[in-house]
Coordinates of C-alpha atoms in Angstrom, one line a residue:
M1 CA 16.6 29.3 25.4
K2 CA 20.0 30.2 24.1
N3 CA 21.9 28.4 21.4
F4 CA 18.4 27.6 20.0
S5 CA 17.8 25.6 16.9
L6 CA 14.7 24.2 15.1
S7 CA 15.2 21.4 12.7
L8 CA 12.8 19.6 10.4
Y9 CA 13.6 16.0 9.4
A10 CA 11.2 14.9 6.7
F11 CA 11.1 11.6 4.7
H12 CA 9.3 11.0 1.5
L13 CA 9.1 7.8 -0.5
R14 CA 10.9 8.0 -3.9
H15 CA 10.1 4.5 -5.3
T16 CA 8.8 1.1 -4.4
L17 CA 9.5 -2.5 -5.4
T18 CA 6.7 -2.2 -8.0
N19 CA 8.5 0.5 -9.9
L20 CA 10.8 -0.4 -12.7
P21 CA 14.5 0.7 -12.4
G22 CA 14.6 4.4 -13.1
E23 CA 10.9 4.9 -12.3
V24 CA 9.6 6.7 -9.2
V25 CA 6.2 7.0 -7.5
T26 CA 3.8 9.6 -8.9
D27 CA 4.4 12.3 -6.3
A28 CA 8.1 11.5 -5.7
N29 CA 9.2 15.2 -5.9
L30 CA 6.4 16.5 -3.6
L31 CA 8.9 17.1 -0.8
W32 CA 11.1 19.4 -2.8
E33 CA 8.1 21.2 -4.4
N34 CA 6.5 21.8 -1.0
L35 CA 9.8 23.2 0.4
V36 CA 9.9 25.6 -2.5
K37 CA 6.3 26.7 -1.5
V38 CA 7.5 27.3 2.0
G39 CA 10.2 29.5 0.6
V40 CA 7.7 31.4 -1.4
N41 CA 5.0 31.8 1.2
S42 CA 6.4 31.6 4.7
L43 CA 10.2 31.6 4.9
P44 CA 11.3 33.7 2.0
F45 CA 15.0 32.6 1.8
N46 CA 16.0 33.2 -1.8
S47 CA 18.0 30.0 -1.9
L48 CA 14.9 28.1 -0.6
K49 CA 12.8 29.6 -3.4
D50 CA 15.4 28.4 -5.9
L51 CA 15.9 25.0 -4.4
R52 CA 15.3 23.2 -7.7
S53 CA 18.3 24.8 -9.2
Q54 CA 20.5 23.4 -6.5
L55 CA 19.4 19.7 -6.7
V56 CA 20.7 17.1 -9.1
S57 CA 17.1 15.9 -9.4
Y58 CA 16.2 18.9 -11.5
D59 CA 17.2 20.1 -14.9
N60 CA 16.2 23.7 -15.7
G61 CA 13.5 23.5 -13.0
I62 CA 12.1 20.2 -14.4
Y63 CA 12.1 17.1 -12.2
K64 CA 14.3 14.4 -13.7
P65 CA 15.0 11.7 -11.2
Q66 CA 17.1 9.7 -13.8
Q67 CA 19.9 12.2 -13.2
E68 CA 20.3 10.9 -9.6
A69 CA 21.9 7.7 -11.0
A70 CA 25.1 9.6 -11.6
I71 CA 25.7 10.6 -8.0
K72 CA 28.1 8.5 -5.9
T73 CA 27.0 9.7 -2.5
E74 CA 23.7 10.2 -0.7
W75 CA 23.8 14.0 -1.2
L76 CA 21.3 15.4 -3.6
S77 CA 22.8 18.9 -3.7
I78 CA 24.8 19.7 -6.8
S79 CA 27.6 20.9 -4.5
G80 CA 27.6 17.6 -2.6
Q81 CA 27.3 19.4 0.7
D82 CA 24.8 21.3 2.8
L83 CA 23.1 24.4 1.4
D84 CA 23.4 27.8 3.2
L85 CA 20.1 29.4 2.5
G86 CA 21.1 32.8 4.0
N87 CA 19.2 34.8 6.7
L88 CA 16.0 36.6 7.3
P89 CA 15.4 39.6 9.6
T90 CA 12.7 39.5 12.3
P91 CA 10.6 42.2 14.0
D92 CA 12.5 41.5 17.3
G93 CA 15.8 42.6 15.7
F94 CA 17.6 39.3 15.3
K95 CA 18.1 37.4 12.1
I96 CA 17.3 33.7 11.4
N97 CA 19.8 31.6 9.5
A98 CA 18.7 28.6 7.5
N99 CA 20.6 25.5 6.4
L100 CA 19.3 22.6 4.3
Q101 CA 20.7 19.2 3.7
P102 CA 19.0 17.0 1.0
F103 CA 19.6 13.3 0.8
L104 CA 18.6 10.2 -1.1
L105 CA 18.6 7.3 1.4
N106 CA 18.0 4.1 -0.6
D107 CA 14.3 4.5 -1.6
T108 CA 13.6 7.7 0.3
Y109 CA 14.1 11.4 -0.1
A110 CA 15.2 13.0 3.2
V111 CA 15.7 16.6 4.2
D112 CA 17.1 18.4 7.2
L113 CA 16.0 22.0 7.3
T114 CA 17.5 23.8 10.3
L115 CA 16.7 27.3 11.5
T116 CA 18.9 29.1 14.1
P117 CA 19.3 32.7 15.3
E118 CA 22.3 34.4 13.7
L119 CA 23.8 34.8 17.1
S120 CA 23.9 31.7 19.4
T121 CA 23.5 34.0 22.4
T122 CA 20.1 35.2 21.3
E123 CA 17.4 34.1 23.7
I124 CA 14.4 32.6 22.1
N125 CA 11.2 32.4 24.1
I126 CA 7.8 30.9 23.2
P127 CA 6.3 34.0 21.5
Q128 CA 9.5 34.5 19.4
L129 CA 9.2 30.9 18.2
Q130 CA 6.6 32.2 15.7
H131 CA 9.3 34.1 13.8
F132 CA 10.5 30.7 12.7
Q133 CA 7.1 30.0 11.1
P134 CA 6.8 26.5 12.6
K135 CA 3.3 26.1 11.2
S136 CA 4.8 26.0 7.7
L137 CA 7.0 23.0 8.7
L138 CA 4.1 20.8 9.8
P139 CA 2.8 17.8 7.9
A140 CA -0.1 19.7 6.3
N141 CA 2.5 21.8 4.4
I142 CA 5.4 19.5 3.9
Q143 CA 3.3 16.4 3.2
P144 CA 6.1 13.8 3.6
S145 CA 4.6 10.3 2.8
L146 CA 6.7 8.5 5.4
G147 CA 6.5 11.1 8.2
Q148 CA 8.6 13.8 9.9
T149 CA 10.3 14.8 13.1
L150 CA 10.6 18.4 14.5
W151 CA 13.6 18.8 16.7
I152 CA 14.1 21.7 19.1
Y153 CA 17.4 22.2 21.0
G154 CA 18.1 24.9 23.5
E155 CA 20.2 25.7 26.6
V156 CA 18.8 27.1 29.9
D157 CA 19.9 27.7 33.4
T158 CA 19.6 25.0 36.0
T159 CA 16.9 26.9 37.8
V160 CA 14.5 26.8 34.9
D161 CA 11.4 24.5 34.9
C162 CA 12.2 22.4 31.8
D163 CA 9.0 20.5 31.8
T164 CA 7.0 23.7 31.6
I165 CA 9.2 25.1 28.8
A166 CA 9.0 21.9 26.8
K167 CA 5.2 21.8 27.0
G168 CA 5.0 25.5 26.0
F169 CA 7.2 25.0 23.0
A170 CA 5.4 21.8 21.9
I171 CA 2.0 23.6 22.0
A172 CA 3.5 26.7 20.2
L173 CA 4.8 24.5 17.4
V174 CA 1.4 23.3 16.4
A175 CA -0.6 26.5 17.3
G176 CA -3.4 27.2 14.9
T177 CA -3.7 23.6 13.7
N178 CA -5.8 20.6 14.6
L179 CA -2.7 18.7 15.9
N180 CA -2.7 17.9 19.5
P181 CA 0.8 17.3 21.1
V182 CA 0.8 14.5 23.7
L183 CA 3.9 13.9 25.9
I184 CA 5.0 10.3 25.2
K185 CA 8.1 9.9 27.3
T186 CA 10.9 11.9 29.0
G187 CA 14.5 10.9 29.2
E188 CA 18.0 11.9 28.4
L189 CA 20.0 12.3 25.2
F190 CA 23.7 13.1 25.4
D191 CA 23.2 14.2 29.1
S192 CA 20.5 16.7 28.2
L193 CA 16.8 16.4 28.9
L194 CA 14.7 14.9 26.2
F195 CA 10.9 15.5 25.9
E196 CA 9.2 13.3 23.3
Y197 CA 5.8 14.4 22.0
Q198 CA 3.5 12.9 19.4
A199 CA 1.2 15.3 17.6
L200 CA -1.7 13.3 15.9
D201 CA -4.2 14.4 13.4
P202 CA -7.6 13.7 15.1
N203 CA -9.1 12.9 11.7
E204 CA -6.5 10.4 10.8
P205 CA -4.7 9.4 14.0
D206 CA -3.2 6.2 12.5
N207 CA -1.8 7.9 9.4
P208 CA 2.0 8.5 9.9
A209 CA 2.0 11.0 7.1
K210 CA -0.3 13.2 9.1
Q211 CA 1.6 12.8 12.4
C212 CA 4.4 14.9 13.7
Q213 CA 7.0 13.6 16.1
I214 CA 8.3 16.4 18.3
L215 CA 11.6 16.0 20.1
I216 CA 12.6 18.8 22.5
V217 CA 16.1 18.6 23.9
I218 CA 16.9 21.0 26.8
N219 CA 20.5 21.4 28.0
N220 CA 20.4 22.7 31.6
N221 CA 23.8 21.5 32.8
Q222 CA 26.2 22.7 30.1
S223 CA 26.7 19.2 28.7
P224 CA 28.5 18.7 25.4
T225 CA 25.2 17.7 23.8
I226 CA 25.8 19.7 20.6
T227 CA 29.2 18.2 20.0
L228 CA 27.9 14.6 20.6
A229 CA 24.8 15.2 18.5
A230 CA 27.1 16.4 15.6
T231 CA 29.2 13.2 16.0
A232 CA 26.0 11.1 15.9
Y233 CA 24.3 13.1 13.2
D234 CA 24.3 10.4 10.5
W235 CA 23.0 7.8 13.0
L236 CA 20.3 10.2 14.3
L237 CA 19.1 10.9 10.8
R238 CA 18.9 7.2 10.0
L239 CA 17.2 6.4 13.3
F240 CA 14.4 8.9 12.5
W241 CA 14.2 7.5 9.0
S242 CA 13.9 3.9 10.2
Y243 CA 11.4 5.0 12.9
H244 CA 9.1 6.6 10.4
K245 CA 9.4 3.7 7.9
I246 CA 8.5 1.2 10.6
L247 CA 5.3 3.2 11.3
Y248 CA 4.6 3.6 7.6
I249 CA 5.1 -0.1 6.8
Y250 CA 2.9 -1.2 9.7
Q251 CA 0.1 1.0 8.6
L252 CA 0.3 -0.5 5.1
A253 CA 0.3 -4.0 6.6
R254 CA -2.8 -3.3 8.6
Q255 CA -4.6 -1.8 5.6
R256 CA -3.8 -4.9 3.5
Y257 CA -4.9 -7.2 6.2
K258 CA -8.2 -5.3 6.4
E259 CA -8.6 -5.7 2.6
A260 CA -7.8 -9.4 2.8
R261 CA -10.4 -9.9 5.6
E262 CA -13.0 -8.3 3.4
I263 CA -12.2 -10.6 0.5
Y264 CA -12.2 -13.6 2.9
S265 CA -15.7 -12.6 4.1
D266 CA -16.8 -12.4 0.4
L267 CA -15.3 -15.9 0.0
E268 CA -17.5 -17.2 2.8
N269 CA -20.5 -15.8 1.0
K270 CA -19.5 -17.5 -2.2
I271 CA -19.2 -20.8 -0.2
Q272 CA -22.7 -20.4 1.1
E273 CA -23.9 -19.6 -2.5
F274 CA -22.1 -22.8 -3.7
N275 CA -23.8 -24.9 -1.0
S276 CA -27.2 -23.5 -2.0
L277 CA -26.6 -24.5 -5.6
I278 CA -25.5 -28.0 -4.6
S279 CA -28.7 -28.4 -2.5
A280 CA -31.0 -27.2 -5.3
N281 CA -32.1 -30.0 -7.6
S282 CA -32.8 -27.7 -10.5
T283 CA -29.5 -26.0 -10.6
K284 CA -28.4 -25.0 -14.1
L285 CA -24.9 -25.3 -15.5
S286 CA -25.0 -21.5 -16.1
D287 CA -25.4 -20.9 -12.4
F288 CA -22.1 -22.7 -11.6
K289 CA -20.4 -21.0 -14.5
S290 CA -21.5 -17.6 -13.2
L291 CA -20.3 -18.4 -9.7
M292 CA -16.9 -19.6 -10.9
A293 CA -16.5 -16.4 -13.0
K294 CA -16.6 -14.3 -9.9
I295 CA -14.0 -16.1 -7.9
P296 CA -10.7 -15.9 -9.8
Q297 CA -10.4 -12.1 -9.5
K298 CA -11.2 -12.3 -5.8
S299 CA -8.6 -15.1 -5.5
F300 CA -6.0 -13.0 -7.3
D301 CA -6.7 -10.0 -5.1
Y302 CA -6.5 -12.1 -2.0
T303 CA -3.1 -13.5 -3.1
R304 CA -1.8 -10.0 -3.7
C305 CA -2.8 -9.0 -0.2
L306 CA -1.0 -12.0 1.2
Q307 CA 2.0 -11.4 -0.9
D308 CA 2.1 -7.7 0.1
L309 CA 1.9 -8.7 3.8
Q310 CA 4.9 -11.0 3.3
T311 CA 6.7 -8.1 1.7
H312 CA 5.8 -5.8 4.5
H313 CA 7.1 -8.3 7.0
T314 CA 10.4 -8.4 5.3
A315 CA 10.6 -4.6 5.1
I316 CA 9.7 -4.0 8.7
T317 CA 12.2 -6.7 9.8
T318 CA 14.9 -4.9 7.8
N319 CA 14.0 -1.5 9.2
I320 CA 13.9 -2.8 12.8
T321 CA 17.4 -4.2 12.2
N322 CA 18.5 -0.8 10.9
Y323 CA 16.9 1.0 13.8
K324 CA 18.8 -1.2 16.3
I325 CA 22.1 -0.6 14.5
C326 CA 21.5 3.2 14.7
L327 CA 20.5 3.0 18.3
D328 CA 23.6 1.0 19.2
K329 CA 25.8 3.6 17.5
I330 CA 24.1 6.4 19.3
Q331 CA 24.5 4.6 22.6
A332 CA 28.2 4.1 21.9
I333 CA 28.7 7.8 21.3
G334 CA 26.6 8.7 24.4
N335 CA 28.9 6.5 26.6
G336 CA 26.4 3.6 26.6
K337 CA 23.3 5.7 27.2
S338 CA 20.4 6.5 25.0
P339 CA 16.7 7.6 25.6
Q340 CA 14.8 4.7 27.3
S341 CA 11.8 5.5 25.1
W342 CA 13.8 4.7 21.9
Q343 CA 14.9 1.4 23.4
D344 CA 11.3 0.6 24.5
F345 CA 10.1 1.3 20.9
L346 CA 12.6 -1.3 19.7
D347 CA 11.9 -3.9 22.3
K348 CA 8.1 -3.5 22.6
E349 CA 6.3 -1.8 19.7
C350 CA 8.6 -3.1 17.0
Q351 CA 8.5 -6.7 18.2
K352 CA 4.7 -6.5 18.7
W353 CA 4.1 -5.2 15.2
Q354 CA 6.5 -7.7 13.7
K355 CA 4.7 -10.5 15.4
Q356 CA 1.3 -9.1 14.4
I357 CA 2.2 -9.2 10.8
E358 CA 3.4 -12.8 11.2
T359 CA 0.1 -13.7 12.8
D360 CA -1.9 -12.0 10.0
I361 CA 0.0 -14.0 7.4
N362 CA -0.5 -17.3 9.3
Y363 CA -4.2 -16.5 9.7
L364 CA -4.8 -15.6 6.1
T365 CA -2.7 -18.4 4.4
P366 CA -5.4 -21.2 4.8
G367 CA -7.8 -18.9 3.0
Q368 CA -5.6 -18.9 -0.1
E369 CA -5.9 -22.7 -0.2
L370 CA -9.6 -22.5 0.4
F371 CA -10.0 -20.2 -2.7
G372 CA -8.2 -22.8 -4.8
Q373 CA -10.2 -25.7 -3.5
L374 CA -13.5 -23.9 -4.2
V375 CA -12.5 -23.0 -7.7
D376 CA -11.3 -26.6 -8.4
T377 CA -14.6 -28.0 -6.9
I378 CA -16.8 -25.7 -9.0
R379 CA -14.7 -26.4 -12.1
G380 CA -15.0 -30.1 -11.6
I381 CA -18.8 -29.8 -11.3
V382 CA -19.0 -27.6 -14.4
E383 CA -16.8 -29.9 -16.4
T384 CA -18.9 -33.0 -15.3
Q385 CA -22.2 -31.3 -16.2
Q386 CA -20.7 -30.0 -19.4
A387 CA -19.5 -33.5 -20.3
E388 CA -22.9 -34.9 -19.6
S389 CA -24.5 -32.2 -21.6
D390 CA -22.1 -32.9 -24.5
R391 CA -22.8 -36.6 -24.3
T392 CA -26.6 -35.9 -24.4
L393 CA -26.1 -33.7 -27.4
E394 CA -23.9 -36.2 -29.1
S395 CA -26.5 -39.0 -28.5
T396 CA -29.3 -36.7 -29.9
I397 CA -27.2 -36.0 -33.0
Q398 CA -26.5 -39.7 -33.5
I399 CA -30.2 -40.6 -33.1
L400 CA -31.3 -37.9 -35.5
G401 CA -28.6 -38.8 -37.9
I402 CA -29.7 -42.5 -37.9
G403 CA -33.3 -41.5 -38.2
F404 CA -32.9 -38.9 -41.0
G405 CA -30.3 -41.1 -42.8
G406 CA -32.6 -44.1 -42.8
G407 CA -35.6 -42.0 -43.7
A408 CA -33.7 -40.5 -46.6
I409 CA -32.8 -44.0 -47.9
V410 CA -36.4 -45.2 -47.7
S411 CA -37.6 -41.9 -49.3
G412 CA -35.2 -42.4 -52.2
V413 CA -36.4 -46.0 -52.8
V414 CA -40.1 -44.8 -52.6
V415 CA -39.5 -42.0 -55.1
Q416 CA -38.0 -44.4 -57.6
H417 CA -41.2 -46.5 -57.5
I418 CA -43.7 -43.7 -56.9
D419 CA -45.3 -44.4 -60.3
K420 CA -46.2 -47.9 -59.2
I421 CA -48.3 -46.8 -56.3
S422 CA -51.7 -46.8 -57.9
Q423 CA -54.0 -46.5 -54.9
P424 CA -52.1 -44.8 -52.1
L425 CA -53.9 -44.6 -48.8
A426 CA -57.0 -46.3 -50.1
A427 CA -58.0 -47.4 -46.7
I428 CA -58.1 -43.9 -45.5
S429 CA -59.4 -42.1 -48.5
P430 CA -61.4 -44.6 -50.7
D431 CA -63.4 -41.9 -52.5
N432 CA -60.9 -39.3 -53.1
Q433 CA -57.5 -40.9 -53.6
P434 CA -54.6 -38.4 -53.0
H435 CA -51.7 -38.0 -55.3
P436 CA -49.0 -40.8 -54.9
F437 CA -46.6 -38.1 -53.7
Y438 CA -48.4 -38.0 -50.3
A439 CA -48.0 -41.7 -50.0
S440 CA -44.3 -41.5 -50.5
L441 CA -44.1 -38.6 -48.0
L442 CA -46.0 -40.5 -45.3
L443 CA -43.8 -43.6 -45.9
S444 CA -40.7 -41.4 -45.6
I445 CA -41.9 -40.0 -42.3
L446 CA -42.8 -43.4 -40.9
A447 CA -39.4 -44.7 -42.0
T448 CA -37.6 -41.7 -40.3
L449 CA -39.5 -42.3 -37.1
F450 CA -38.7 -45.9 -37.2
F451 CA -35.0 -45.3 -37.6
I452 CA -35.0 -42.6 -34.9
A453 CA -36.4 -45.2 -32.5
L454 CA -33.9 -47.7 -33.7
G455 CA -31.1 -45.2 -33.2
W456 CA -32.3 -44.4 -29.7
L457 CA -32.3 -48.1 -28.7
I458 CA -28.8 -48.5 -30.1
T459 CA -27.3 -45.4 -28.2
K460 CA -29.1 -46.3 -25.0
R461 CA -27.8 -49.8 -25.1
R462 CA -24.3 -48.5 -25.8

């Protein structure tokens, strides 16, 4: 290939809705730190090693995202334009130039790192691709949370088998890794051939942060593809950004749906436990209280899952709209033409995923009401049993109060006349008469029991 270029488009989440203004996610600067590591370990461009000093996000090498509030554009470079990283020599005698463009796109850090031979006439074949250190540009090293796209452009003669070249370059890009590039679609972009590959991590095939989209554009008919691509650059960048955000959001939505289903399953178990308590005649109040104590946290977690799904639905709808806008602009620049696979992604996958999230929300919403009904039912039973228990305790206190109060009165009267009891308990103890004190004590006990019985009859009748 002549006029060769290899570009990395990587996207990393800076902040979310849960972050306060001025706050960022824990690893917000991971993209810039990993690019510096690439500069140290694989592509030793001096300016790439010193990338921190050229970004408004850093102050003396320390990450300070608050400084980004002062910028008026999407550029994160202090100069407000792209960064020329210089060049590196290769064993094959040609030099590699590097250019980096850092952006802040709403809530996302985005970077375009493009590598090209110093001379556009230099022919780059598959073995020479390794001079560009493509392995260092893969997800394992860049670690972008939203995902990344690797873009290869080159020009060949009309007699060249472009399918074979594209396959060879796709395999060479991920050589020595566990990524497996699969050809998704072929088409045309700005009158050049487009080969779209998806390289998935076999350990986490559904994780967009571990995937790598590979786009290989081969110009075999001297089309003005470079000029048109430069005109559409902003729209291409945002198209890739929207594409990766859609994948990322859908993955989050599926994860939250899975968590909600697990909570819902636990709710079903709680309902069975509740039914068992209702069926048992000897159920204690503490059993219902214990069951009710477990549900509010689960109910809160379930509500959070449902709320997050609604947020993801809004986010994916917004990004689908953004993707469509970008695609329409690219089509206009390309004289009404764009890759069919990009249009299919919009018309099929995006619509399917959007509907899936809607279905998940509709499916889970009744569970939220069921949580509330279960809590209210158990609370009603607990309050009823507690009220009955309180009334029983109140009656007991009243009965004992009447009994002990009446007994105390009788005891006081007896004590005042204790000296007049000359033969207490004579019928029981004719030979050995006890002290009159025992007579008064017995009379007090009998009086207390009498008044307790009287109090019980009064409370029962009431």
